[in-house]
Amino acid sequence: MTCYCGNLKPYTDCCEKAHKNIHEAKTAEQLMRSRYSAFVLANGDYLMQSHHTTTRPLKEKKSIVKWAKSVQWIKLDVLETSEGTSTDNEGTVTFNAYYYQNGKVDVIHETSKFVKENKHWSYLGISK
């Protein structure tokens, strides 16, 4: 089975590595893909760990997990990545995350901002 994030590698050779050790996400895009897979798996611990400490929504963890379980995730399309390489300290990733809920397909379209914190990539929030 290919990884939930859309890469052709198996989950065990892709996002699971980051889920077990966040330092395995070497780029902003890899972290974003691993976060998508965490939504698919309703892995709230990883979603919190990969969220920057200054914007981490700890009080909403249960509701985020509940919502992630309530939808059927379809696919992730990465549209654009700006900076965010292993040698950068910040970057953005624009993506579409498709899901099925209440009898219809919907999409999350977002440009996410990522920064390095404690020597690993973290999701800061929506880029403005």
XYZ file of C-alpha atoms in Angstrom:
128
model
C 0.000 0.000 0.000
C 1.313 3.449 -0.871
C 1.535 6.141 1.774
C -1.542 8.176 2.641
C 0.298 11.369 1.632
C 0.346 10.352 -2.031
C 3.984 9.304 -2.314
C 4.493 5.971 -4.027
C 6.500 4.585 -1.102
C 4.822 2.398 1.517
C 3.662 4.212 4.678
C 6.390 2.410 6.671
C 9.074 3.933 4.403
C 7.457 7.375 4.269
C 5.327 9.203 6.835
C 5.583 6.552 9.536
C 9.264 7.442 9.887
C 8.322 11.032 10.811
C 5.481 9.824 13.035
C 8.042 7.817 15.022
C 10.764 10.504 14.935
C 9.836 14.037 13.851
C 13.455 14.727 12.846
C 12.916 12.332 9.904
C 10.847 15.078 8.180
C 13.810 16.764 6.505
C 11.817 19.375 4.540
C 8.718 21.480 5.100
C 6.898 19.435 2.448
C 7.786 16.175 4.168
C 6.423 17.537 7.445
C 3.248 18.733 5.719
C 2.770 15.319 4.088
C 3.320 13.595 7.431
C 0.720 15.876 9.017
C -1.789 14.937 6.300
C -1.122 11.251 7.028
C -1.580 12.005 10.728
C -5.008 13.488 9.955
C -5.894 10.349 7.971
C -4.838 8.213 10.947
C -6.320 10.655 13.525
C -2.895 10.763 15.210
C -3.501 13.694 17.543
C -0.213 13.290 19.395
C 1.779 13.788 16.196
C -0.429 16.671 15.072
C 0.341 18.449 18.349
C 4.050 17.544 18.298
C 4.465 18.817 14.724
C 2.669 22.092 15.480
C 4.874 25.017 16.551
C 4.769 25.581 20.306
C 3.605 29.209 19.927
C 0.508 28.254 17.898
C -0.167 24.689 19.121
C -3.918 24.216 19.774
C -3.634 21.890 22.798
C -7.177 22.592 23.999
C -8.586 21.561 20.621
C -6.692 18.253 20.324
C -9.750 16.096 21.125
C -12.015 17.973 18.712
C -9.369 17.815 15.952
C -9.050 14.039 16.392
C -12.838 13.644 16.487
C -13.217 15.632 13.253
C -10.349 13.753 11.543
C -12.120 10.470 12.335
C -15.481 11.784 11.117
C -14.381 12.368 7.524
C -13.112 10.037 4.823
C -9.806 11.327 3.511
C -9.452 11.022 -0.257
C -6.122 12.475 -1.353
C -3.499 15.159 -0.979
C -2.255 17.325 -3.840
C 0.849 19.418 -3.178
C 0.574 22.418 -5.500
C 3.665 24.467 -4.656
C 6.561 24.549 -2.216
C 8.614 27.662 -1.537
C 11.894 27.258 0.340
C 11.551 24.693 3.129
C 14.552 22.579 2.103
C 16.708 20.793 4.654
C 19.047 23.812 4.773
C 16.303 26.469 5.101
C 14.772 27.674 8.357
C 11.345 28.486 6.945
C 9.152 27.619 4.013
C 5.617 27.406 2.695
C 3.623 24.588 1.131
C 0.417 25.121 -0.834
C -1.851 22.093 -1.025
C -5.343 20.721 -1.517
C -6.531 18.029 0.907
C -9.688 16.311 -0.324
C -12.145 14.562 1.974
C -15.676 13.175 1.958
C -18.162 14.312 4.596
C -21.956 14.407 4.846
C -22.444 13.005 1.367
C -20.145 15.406 -0.472
C -16.524 15.925 -1.379
C -14.865 18.987 0.107
C -11.350 20.390 -0.049
C -9.014 22.215 2.274
C -6.944 24.636 0.192
C -4.148 26.154 2.227
C -0.738 27.730 2.026
C 0.935 26.598 5.227
C 3.898 28.271 6.898
C 6.604 26.061 8.388
C 9.624 27.008 10.489
C 12.347 25.073 12.227
C 11.984 24.789 15.986
C 14.342 22.717 18.144
C 16.154 21.562 14.971
C 13.050 20.098 13.300
C 10.307 21.415 11.047
C 7.107 22.673 12.699
C 3.777 23.842 11.311
C 3.374 27.511 12.278
C -0.002 28.193 10.650
C -1.667 29.496 7.546
C 0.584 31.811 5.529
C -0.869 35.252 4.973
